[in-house]
Coordinates of N, CA and C in Angstrom, one line a residue:
M1 N 14.8 -38.4 1.7 CA 15.0 -38.8 0.3 C 13.7 -39.4 -0.3
A2 N 13.7 -39.3 -1.6 CA 12.5 -39.8 -2.3 C 12.3 -41.3 -2.1
T3 N 13.4 -42.1 -2.1 CA 13.3 -43.5 -1.9 C 12.8 -43.9 -0.5
D4 N 13.1 -43.0 0.5 CA 12.5 -43.3 1.8 C 11.0 -43.1 1.8
W5 N 10.5 -42.1 1.1 CA 9.1 -41.9 1.0 C 8.4 -43.1 0.3
V6 N 9.0 -43.6 -0.8 CA 8.5 -44.7 -1.5 C 8.5 -45.9 -0.7
T7 N 9.6 -46.2 0.1 CA 9.7 -47.4 1.0 C 8.6 -47.3 2.0
E8 N 8.4 -46.2 2.7 CA 7.3 -46.0 3.7 C 6.0 -46.3 3.1
S9 N 5.7 -45.7 1.9 CA 4.4 -45.9 1.3 C 4.1 -47.3 0.9
S10 N 5.2 -48.0 0.4 CA 5.0 -49.4 0.0 C 4.8 -50.3 1.2
D11 N 5.4 -49.9 2.3 CA 5.2 -50.7 3.5 C 3.8 -50.5 4.0
S12 N 3.3 -49.3 3.9 CA 1.9 -49.0 4.3 C 0.9 -49.8 3.4
L13 N 1.3 -49.9 2.1 CA 0.4 -50.7 1.2 C 0.4 -52.2 1.6
L14 N 1.5 -52.7 2.0 CA 1.5 -54.1 2.5 C 0.6 -54.3 3.7
H15 N 0.7 -53.3 4.6 CA -0.2 -53.3 5.8 C -1.7 -53.3 5.4
F16 N -2.0 -52.4 4.4 CA -3.3 -52.3 3.9 C -3.8 -53.6 3.3
A17 N -2.9 -54.2 2.5 CA -3.3 -55.5 1.9 C -3.6 -56.6 3.0
D18 N -2.8 -56.6 4.0 CA -3.0 -57.5 5.1 C -4.4 -57.3 5.8
L19 N -4.7 -56.0 5.9 CA -6.0 -55.6 6.5 C -7.2 -56.1 5.6
I20 N -7.0 -55.9 4.3 CA -8.0 -56.4 3.3 C -8.2 -57.9 3.4
L21 N -7.1 -58.7 3.5 CA -7.1 -60.1 3.6 C -7.8 -60.6 4.8
S22 N -7.6 -59.9 5.9 CA -8.2 -60.3 7.2 C -9.6 -59.8 7.5
S23 N -10.0 -58.8 6.8 CA -11.2 -58.1 7.1 C -12.3 -58.0 6.1
V24 N -12.0 -58.3 4.8 CA -13.0 -58.2 3.7 C -13.3 -59.7 3.4
P25 N -14.5 -60.1 3.8 CA -14.9 -61.5 3.6 C -15.4 -61.9 2.3
V26 N -15.9 -61.0 1.5 CA -16.6 -61.3 0.2 C -15.5 -61.4 -0.8
R27 N -15.4 -62.5 -1.5 CA -14.2 -62.8 -2.4 C -14.1 -61.8 -3.5
H28 N -15.2 -61.5 -4.2 CA -15.0 -60.6 -5.4 C -14.7 -59.1 -5.0
H29 N -15.2 -58.7 -3.8 CA -14.8 -57.4 -3.3 C -13.3 -57.4 -2.9
R30 N -12.9 -58.4 -2.2 CA -11.5 -58.5 -1.8 C -10.6 -58.6 -3.0
A31 N -10.9 -59.3 -4.1 CA -10.1 -59.5 -5.2 C -9.9 -58.1 -6.0
A32 N -11.0 -57.4 -6.0 CA -11.0 -56.1 -6.7 C -10.1 -55.1 -6.0
L33 N -10.2 -55.1 -4.6 CA -9.3 -54.2 -3.8 C -7.8 -54.6 -4.0
L34 N -7.6 -55.9 -3.9 CA -6.2 -56.4 -4.0 C -5.6 -56.1 -5.4
D35 N -6.4 -56.2 -6.5 CA -5.9 -55.8 -7.8 C -5.4 -54.4 -7.8
K36 N -6.2 -53.5 -7.2 CA -5.8 -52.1 -7.1 C -4.5 -51.9 -6.3
V37 N -4.4 -52.7 -5.2 CA -3.2 -52.6 -4.3 C -2.0 -53.1 -5.1
Q38 N -2.1 -54.1 -5.9 CA -1.0 -54.7 -6.6 C -0.6 -53.7 -7.7
D39 N -1.6 -53.0 -8.4 CA -1.2 -52.0 -9.4 C -0.4 -50.9 -8.7
Q40 N -0.9 -50.4 -7.6 CA -0.2 -49.3 -6.9 C 1.2 -49.8 -6.5
M41 N 1.3 -51.0 -6.0 CA 2.7 -51.5 -5.6 C 3.6 -51.5 -6.8
R42 N 3.1 -51.9 -8.0 CA 4.0 -51.8 -9.1 C 4.4 -50.4 -9.5
Q43 N 3.6 -49.4 -9.2 CA 3.9 -48.0 -9.4 C 5.0 -47.6 -8.5
Y44 N 4.9 -48.0 -7.2 CA 5.9 -47.7 -6.2 C 7.2 -48.4 -6.6
A45 N 7.2 -49.6 -7.1 CA 8.4 -50.3 -7.5 C 9.1 -49.5 -8.6
R46 N 8.3 -49.0 -9.6 CA 8.9 -48.2 -10.6 C 9.5 -46.9 -10.1
L47 N 8.8 -46.3 -9.2 CA 9.3 -45.0 -8.6 C 10.7 -45.3 -7.9
E48 N 10.7 -46.4 -7.1 CA 11.9 -46.7 -6.4 C 13.1 -47.0 -7.3
A49 N 12.8 -47.8 -8.4 CA 13.8 -48.1 -9.3 C 14.3 -46.9 -10.1
E50 N 13.4 -46.0 -10.4 CA 13.8 -44.8 -11.2 C 14.6 -43.9 -10.3
A51 N 14.3 -43.8 -9.0 CA 15.0 -42.9 -8.1 C 16.5 -43.5 -7.9
E52 N 16.6 -44.8 -7.8 CA 17.9 -45.4 -7.6 C 18.8 -45.2 -8.9
Q53 N 18.2 -45.3 -10.0 CA 18.9 -45.2 -11.3 C 19.3 -43.7 -11.5
A54 N 18.4 -42.8 -11.1 CA 18.7 -41.4 -11.3 C 19.8 -41.0 -10.4
A55 N 19.9 -41.5 -9.2 CA 21.0 -41.2 -8.2 C 22.3 -41.7 -8.8
L56 N 22.3 -42.9 -9.4 CA 23.5 -43.4 -10.0 C 24.0 -42.5 -11.2
A57 N 23.0 -42.1 -12.0 CA 23.3 -41.3 -13.2 C 23.9 -39.9 -12.7
L58 N 23.2 -39.3 -11.7 CA 23.6 -38.0 -11.2 C 25.0 -38.1 -10.6
S59 N 25.3 -39.2 -9.9 CA 26.6 -39.3 -9.3 C 27.7 -39.4 -10.4
E60 N 27.4 -40.1 -11.4 CA 28.4 -40.3 -12.5 C 28.6 -39.0 -13.2
V61 N 27.5 -38.2 -13.5 CA 27.7 -37.0 -14.2 C 28.4 -35.9 -13.3
K62 N 28.1 -36.0 -12.1 CA 28.7 -35.0 -11.1 C 30.2 -35.2 -11.1
D63 N 30.7 -36.5 -11.1 CA 32.1 -36.8 -11.1 C 32.7 -36.3 -12.4
E64 N 32.0 -36.4 -13.5 CA 32.6 -35.9 -14.8 C 32.7 -34.4 -14.7
A65 N 31.6 -33.7 -14.2 CA 31.6 -32.3 -14.1 C 32.7 -31.7 -13.2
V66 N 32.9 -32.4 -12.1 CA 34.0 -32.0 -11.2 C 35.4 -32.1 -11.8
S67 N 35.5 -33.2 -12.6 CA 36.8 -33.4 -13.3 C 37.0 -32.3 -14.3
S68 N 36.0 -32.0 -15.1 CA 36.1 -30.9 -16.1 C 36.4 -29.6 -15.5
I69 N 35.8 -29.3 -14.4 CA 36.0 -28.0 -13.7 C 37.4 -27.9 -13.2
S70 N 37.9 -29.1 -12.7 CA 39.3 -29.1 -12.2 C 40.3 -28.9 -13.3
E71 N 39.9 -29.3 -14.5 CA 40.8 -29.1 -15.6 C 40.6 -27.7 -16.3
G72 N 39.7 -26.9 -15.8 CA 39.5 -25.6 -16.3 C 38.6 -25.5 -17.5
S73 N 37.9 -26.6 -17.8 CA 36.9 -26.7 -18.9 C 35.6 -26.1 -18.5
E74 N 34.9 -25.6 -19.5 CA 33.6 -25.0 -19.3 C 32.6 -26.2 -19.1
V75 N 31.6 -25.9 -18.2 CA 30.5 -26.9 -18.0 C 29.2 -26.3 -18.4
N76 N 28.5 -27.0 -19.2 CA 27.1 -26.6 -19.7 C 26.1 -27.4 -18.8
I77 N 25.4 -26.6 -18.0 CA 24.4 -27.2 -17.1 C 23.3 -27.9 -17.8
E78 N 22.8 -27.4 -18.9 CA 21.7 -28.0 -19.7 C 22.2 -29.3 -20.3
E79 N 23.4 -29.4 -20.8 CA 24.0 -30.6 -21.3 C 24.1 -31.7 -20.2
L80 N 24.5 -31.2 -19.0 CA 24.7 -32.2 -17.9 C 23.3 -32.7 -17.5
A81 N 22.3 -31.9 -17.5 CA 20.9 -32.3 -17.1 C 20.4 -33.3 -18.1
E82 N 20.7 -33.1 -19.4 CA 20.2 -34.0 -20.5 C 21.0 -35.3 -20.4
R83 N 22.3 -35.2 -20.0 CA 23.1 -36.5 -19.9 C 22.5 -37.3 -18.7
V84 N 22.2 -36.6 -17.6 CA 21.6 -37.3 -16.4 C 20.3 -38.1 -16.9
K85 N 19.5 -37.4 -17.6 CA 18.2 -38.0 -18.1 C 18.5 -39.2 -19.0
C86 N 19.4 -39.1 -19.9 CA 19.7 -40.2 -20.8 C 20.3 -41.4 -20.1
L87 N 21.2 -41.1 -19.1 CA 21.8 -42.2 -18.4 C 20.7 -42.9 -17.5
T88 N 19.8 -42.1 -16.9 CA 18.8 -42.6 -16.1 C 17.9 -43.6 -16.9
D89 N 17.5 -43.1 -18.1 CA 16.7 -44.0 -18.9 C 17.4 -45.3 -19.3
R90 N 18.7 -45.2 -19.6 CA 19.4 -46.4 -20.0 C 19.6 -47.3 -18.8
Y91 N 19.9 -46.7 -17.6 CA 20.0 -47.6 -16.4 C 18.7 -48.2 -16.1
M92 N 17.6 -47.5 -16.3 CA 16.3 -48.0 -15.9 C 15.9 -49.2 -16.8
Q93 N 16.3 -49.1 -18.1 CA 16.0 -50.2 -19.1 C 16.8 -51.4 -18.6
D94 N 18.1 -51.2 -18.2 CA 18.9 -52.3 -17.8 C 18.4 -52.9 -16.5
K95 N 17.9 -52.1 -15.6 CA 17.3 -52.6 -14.3 C 16.1 -53.4 -14.6
L96 N 15.2 -52.9 -15.4 CA 13.9 -53.7 -15.7 C 14.3 -55.0 -16.5
A97 N 15.3 -55.0 -17.3 CA 15.7 -56.2 -18.0 C 16.2 -57.2 -17.0
A98 N 17.0 -56.7 -16.0 CA 17.5 -57.6 -15.0 C 16.4 -58.2 -14.1
M99 N 15.4 -57.4 -13.8 CA 14.3 -57.8 -12.9 C 13.4 -58.7 -13.7
G100 N 13.3 -58.6 -15.0 CA 12.3 -59.3 -15.8 C 11.0 -58.4 -15.9
D101 N 10.4 -58.0 -14.8 CA 9.4 -57.0 -14.8 C 9.2 -56.5 -13.4
L102 N 8.3 -55.6 -13.2 CA 8.1 -54.9 -11.9 C 7.6 -55.9 -10.9
N103 N 6.9 -57.0 -11.3 CA 6.4 -58.0 -10.4 C 7.5 -58.7 -9.6
A104 N 8.8 -58.6 -10.2 CA 9.9 -59.2 -9.5 C 10.5 -58.4 -8.4
H105 N 10.0 -57.2 -8.2 CA 10.5 -56.3 -7.2 C 10.2 -56.9 -5.8
D106 N 11.0 -56.7 -4.9 CA 10.9 -57.3 -3.5 C 9.5 -57.1 -2.9
K107 N 9.0 -55.9 -2.9 CA 7.7 -55.6 -2.3 C 6.6 -56.2 -3.1
C108 N 6.7 -56.3 -4.4 CA 5.7 -56.9 -5.2 C 5.6 -58.4 -4.9
L109 N 6.8 -59.0 -4.8 CA 6.9 -60.4 -4.4 C 6.3 -60.7 -3.1
R110 N 6.6 -59.8 -2.1 CA 6.0 -60.0 -0.8 C 4.5 -59.9 -0.8
L111 N 4.0 -59.0 -1.5 CA 2.5 -58.8 -1.7 C 1.9 -60.1 -2.3
A112 N 2.5 -60.6 -3.4 CA 2.0 -61.7 -4.1 C 2.0 -62.9 -3.2
R113 N 3.0 -63.1 -2.3 CA 3.1 -64.2 -1.4 C 1.9 -64.1 -0.3
M114 N 1.7 -62.9 0.1 CA 0.6 -62.7 1.1 C -0.8 -63.1 0.5
V115 N -1.0 -62.6 -0.8 CA -2.3 -63.0 -1.4 C -2.4 -64.5 -1.7
D116 N -1.3 -65.1 -2.1 CA -1.3 -66.5 -2.4 C -1.6 -67.3 -1.2
A117 N -1.0 -66.9 0.0 CA -1.2 -67.6 1.2 C -2.6 -67.5 1.7
A118 N -3.3 -66.5 1.3 CA -4.7 -66.3 1.8 C -5.7 -66.9 0.8
T119 N -5.3 -67.3 -0.4 CA -6.2 -67.7 -1.4 C -6.7 -69.1 -1.3
P120 N -5.9 -70.1 -0.9 CA -6.4 -71.5 -1.0 C -7.7 -71.8 -0.3
A121 N -7.9 -71.2 1.0 CA -9.1 -71.4 1.7 C -10.4 -70.9 0.9
A122 N -10.2 -69.7 0.3 CA -11.3 -69.2 -0.4 C -11.6 -70.0 -1.7
A123 N -10.5 -70.3 -2.4 CA -10.6 -71.0 -3.7 C -11.1 -72.4 -3.5
G124 N -11.0 -73.0 -2.3 CA -11.4 -74.4 -2.1 C -12.8 -74.5 -1.6
A125 N -13.5 -73.4 -1.5 CA -14.9 -73.4 -1.1 C -15.7 -74.1 -2.1
D126 N -16.7 -74.9 -1.7 CA -17.4 -75.8 -2.6 C -18.7 -75.1 -3.2
E127 N -19.0 -73.8 -2.8 CA -20.1 -73.1 -3.4 C -19.9 -71.6 -3.2
E128 N -20.6 -70.8 -3.9 CA -20.5 -69.4 -3.8 C -20.9 -68.9 -2.4
L129 N -20.2 -67.8 -2.0 CA -20.6 -67.2 -0.7 C -21.9 -66.5 -0.8
V130 N -22.6 -66.4 0.3 CA -23.9 -65.8 0.3 C -23.7 -64.3 0.7
V131 N -24.0 -63.4 -0.2 CA -23.7 -62.0 0.1 C -24.9 -61.2 0.6
T132 N -24.8 -60.6 1.8 CA -25.9 -59.8 2.3 C -25.5 -58.4 2.5
G133 N -24.2 -58.1 2.3 CA -23.7 -56.8 2.6 C -23.0 -56.8 4.0
M134 N -22.0 -55.9 4.1 CA -21.3 -55.8 5.4 C -22.2 -55.3 6.4
Q135 N -22.3 -56.0 7.6 CA -23.1 -55.5 8.7 C -22.2 -55.6 9.9
T136 N -22.2 -54.6 10.7 CA -21.5 -54.6 12.0 C -22.4 -54.5 13.1
A137 N -22.5 -55.6 13.9 CA -23.4 -55.6 15.0 C -22.6 -55.3 16.3
T138 N -23.2 -54.8 17.3 CA -22.5 -54.5 18.6 C -22.9 -55.5 19.7
R139 N -24.0 -56.2 19.4 CA -24.5 -57.2 20.4 C -24.6 -58.6 19.8
D140 N -24.2 -59.6 20.5 CA -24.2 -60.9 20.0 C -25.6 -61.4 19.9
P141 N -26.0 -62.1 18.8 CA -27.4 -62.5 18.6 C -27.9 -63.6 19.5
W142 N -27.0 -64.3 20.1 CA -27.4 -65.4 21.1 C -27.5 -64.9 22.5
S143 N -26.3 -64.3 23.0 CA -26.3 -63.9 24.4 C -26.9 -62.5 24.6
K144 N -27.1 -61.7 23.6 CA -27.6 -60.3 23.6 C -26.7 -59.4 24.4
Q145 N -25.5 -59.9 24.7 CA -24.5 -59.1 25.3 C -23.6 -58.3 24.3
E146 N -22.9 -57.3 24.8 CA -22.0 -56.6 23.9 C -20.9 -57.6 23.3
I147 N -20.6 -57.5 22.1 CA -19.6 -58.4 21.5 C -18.2 -57.9 21.9
R148 N -17.5 -58.8 22.5 CA -16.2 -58.5 23.0 C -15.1 -58.9 22.0
R149 N -15.3 -60.1 21.4 CA -14.3 -60.6 20.4 C -15.1 -61.0 19.2
P150 N -15.2 -60.1 18.2 CA -16.1 -60.4 17.1 C -15.5 -61.3 16.0
Y151 N -16.3 -62.2 15.6 CA -16.0 -63.2 14.5 C -17.0 -63.0 13.4
R152 N -16.6 -62.8 12.2 CA -17.5 -62.6 11.0 C -17.7 -63.9 10.2
N153 N -18.9 -64.2 9.8 CA -19.2 -65.3 9.0 C -18.9 -65.0 7.5
R154 N -17.9 -65.7 6.9 CA -17.5 -65.4 5.6 C -18.7 -65.5 4.6
R155 N -19.7 -66.3 4.9 CA -20.7 -66.6 3.9 C -21.8 -65.6 3.9
C156 N -22.0 -64.9 5.0 CA -23.2 -63.9 5.0 C -22.8 -62.6 5.7
D157 N -21.5 -62.5 6.2 CA -21.0 -61.2 6.7 C -21.6 -60.9 8.1
H158 N -22.3 -61.7 8.7 CA -22.9 -61.4 10.0 C -21.8 -61.7 11.1
V159 N -21.9 -60.9 12.2 CA -20.9 -60.9 13.3 C -21.5 -61.6 14.5
Y160 N -20.6 -62.4 15.2 CA -21.0 -63.0 16.4 C -19.9 -62.9 17.4
D161 N -20.2 -63.1 18.7 CA -19.1 -63.1 19.7 C -18.5 -64.5 19.8
H162 N -17.1 -64.5 19.9 CA -16.4 -65.7 19.9 C -16.8 -66.6 21.0
E163 N -17.2 -66.1 22.2 CA -17.6 -66.9 23.3 C -18.8 -67.7 23.0
S164 N -19.8 -67.1 22.3 CA -21.0 -67.8 22.0 C -20.7 -68.9 20.9
L165 N -19.9 -68.5 19.9 CA -19.5 -69.5 18.9 C -18.9 -70.7 19.5
E166 N -17.9 -70.5 20.5 CA -17.2 -71.5 21.1 C -18.2 -72.5 21.9
R167 N -19.1 -71.9 22.5 CA -20.1 -72.7 23.3 C -21.0 -73.5 22.3
L168 N -21.6 -72.8 21.3 CA -22.5 -73.5 20.4 C -21.9 -74.5 19.5
L169 N -20.7 -74.1 18.9 CA -20.1 -75.0 18.0 C -19.4 -76.2 18.7
G170 N -19.3 -76.0 20.0 CA -18.7 -77.1 20.8 C -19.7 -78.2 21.0
E171 N -21.0 -77.9 20.8 CA -22.1 -78.9 21.0 C -22.2 -79.7 19.7
K172 N -21.5 -80.8 19.5 CA -21.4 -81.4 18.2 C -22.7 -81.9 17.7
A173 N -23.7 -82.2 18.6 CA -25.0 -82.7 18.1 C -25.8 -81.6 17.5
C174 N -25.5 -80.4 17.7 CA -26.3 -79.3 17.2 C -25.9 -78.9 15.8
S175 N -26.8 -78.4 15.1 CA -26.6 -77.9 13.7 C -27.1 -76.4 13.7
I176 N -26.2 -75.5 14.1 CA -26.5 -74.1 14.3 C -26.4 -73.4 13.0
K177 N -27.5 -72.6 12.7 CA -27.5 -71.7 11.5 C -27.5 -70.2 12.0
C178 N -27.1 -69.4 11.0 CA -27.1 -67.9 11.4 C -28.4 -67.5 11.9
P179 N -28.4 -66.8 13.1 CA -29.7 -66.5 13.8 C -30.2 -65.1 13.3
Y180 N -29.5 -64.4 12.5 CA -30.0 -63.0 12.1 C -31.2 -63.2 11.2
M181 N -32.2 -62.4 11.6 CA -33.5 -62.4 10.8 C -33.3 -62.0 9.4
G182 N -33.8 -62.8 8.4 CA -33.7 -62.5 7.0 C -32.5 -62.9 6.4
C183 N -31.5 -63.6 7.1 CA -30.3 -64.0 6.6 C -30.6 -65.2 5.6
T184 N -30.0 -65.1 4.4 CA -30.2 -66.1 3.3 C -29.2 -67.3 3.4
N185 N -28.3 -67.2 4.3 CA -27.3 -68.2 4.5 C -27.9 -69.4 5.3
K186 N -28.2 -70.5 4.7 CA -28.9 -71.6 5.3 C -27.9 -72.7 5.8
R187 N -26.7 -72.5 5.5 CA -25.7 -73.5 5.9 C -25.4 -73.5 7.4
P188 N -25.2 -74.7 8.0 CA -24.8 -74.8 9.4 C -23.5 -74.0 9.6
L189 N -23.4 -73.4 10.7 CA -22.1 -72.6 11.0 C -21.0 -73.6 11.3
T190 N -19.8 -73.3 10.8 CA -18.6 -74.1 11.1 C -17.5 -73.1 11.4
W191 N -16.4 -73.5 12.1 CA -15.3 -72.7 12.3 C -14.6 -72.3 11.0
D192 N -14.7 -73.1 10.0 CA -14.0 -72.8 8.7 C -14.6 -71.6 8.1
D193 N -15.8 -71.3 8.4 CA -16.5 -70.1 7.8 C -16.3 -68.8 8.6
M194 N -15.6 -69.0 9.8 CA -15.5 -67.8 10.7 C -14.1 -67.2 10.6
M195 N -14.0 -65.9 10.8 CA -12.7 -65.2 10.8 C -12.8 -64.1 11.8
E196 N -11.8 -63.9 12.6 CA -11.7 -62.8 13.5 C -11.8 -61.5 12.8
D197 N -12.5 -60.5 13.2 CA -12.7 -59.3 12.5 C -12.2 -58.1 13.2
P198 N -11.0 -57.6 12.9 CA -10.5 -56.4 13.7 C -11.2 -55.1 13.4
V199 N -11.9 -55.0 12.2 CA -12.6 -53.8 11.9 C -13.9 -53.8 12.7
A200 N -14.6 -54.9 12.9 CA -15.8 -54.9 13.7 C -15.4 -54.7 15.2
K201 N -14.2 -55.2 15.5 CA -13.8 -55.0 16.9 C -13.6 -53.5 17.3
R202 N -13.1 -52.8 16.3 CA -13.0 -51.3 16.6 C -14.3 -50.6 16.6
A203 N -15.3 -51.2 15.9 CA -16.7 -50.6 15.9 C -17.5 -50.9 17.1
C204 N -17.1 -52.1 17.7 CA -17.9 -52.5 18.9 C -17.6 -51.7 20.1

């Protein structure tokens, strides 16, 4: 059914949004991607609503046609098709009026909650992120060993191994900065700036 395809696609879109929220560290890049995802989700919401209302209209017209045939009356297929279209449009208007707008659709609301839940940490940052471009390293800059559990710095996009971070950031007296040559991020590293990076993990 068409609604099954729409449901599967919108579920995939939710998964994609989750991947963006967990893997895209630069705020303006992430916001632009999420805007596109939300626009697409509204389109899926409209498709799903239209399919549901068309099914209702078709069922109603089919019952009328069966009744007419049973009574021996002639049935005009073109008129029936036009009636289905008109009923679908009317039911769709009623549906949108009841919802308020497409943002009130269940999947749109779920997506909005996901985005809202991930926003406070970024919105509370006291200064702009330092952008150097996405870089995927395979060796930890401190241990020089293969990265097994990659963590990405939200401020400069550089990747480190969790074990090294745990060791270095555990030394409270130290003020560790990003060790990558040429990095413009001069802030000391903190756990608040780190996020586990599943994309980098697949690349390592």
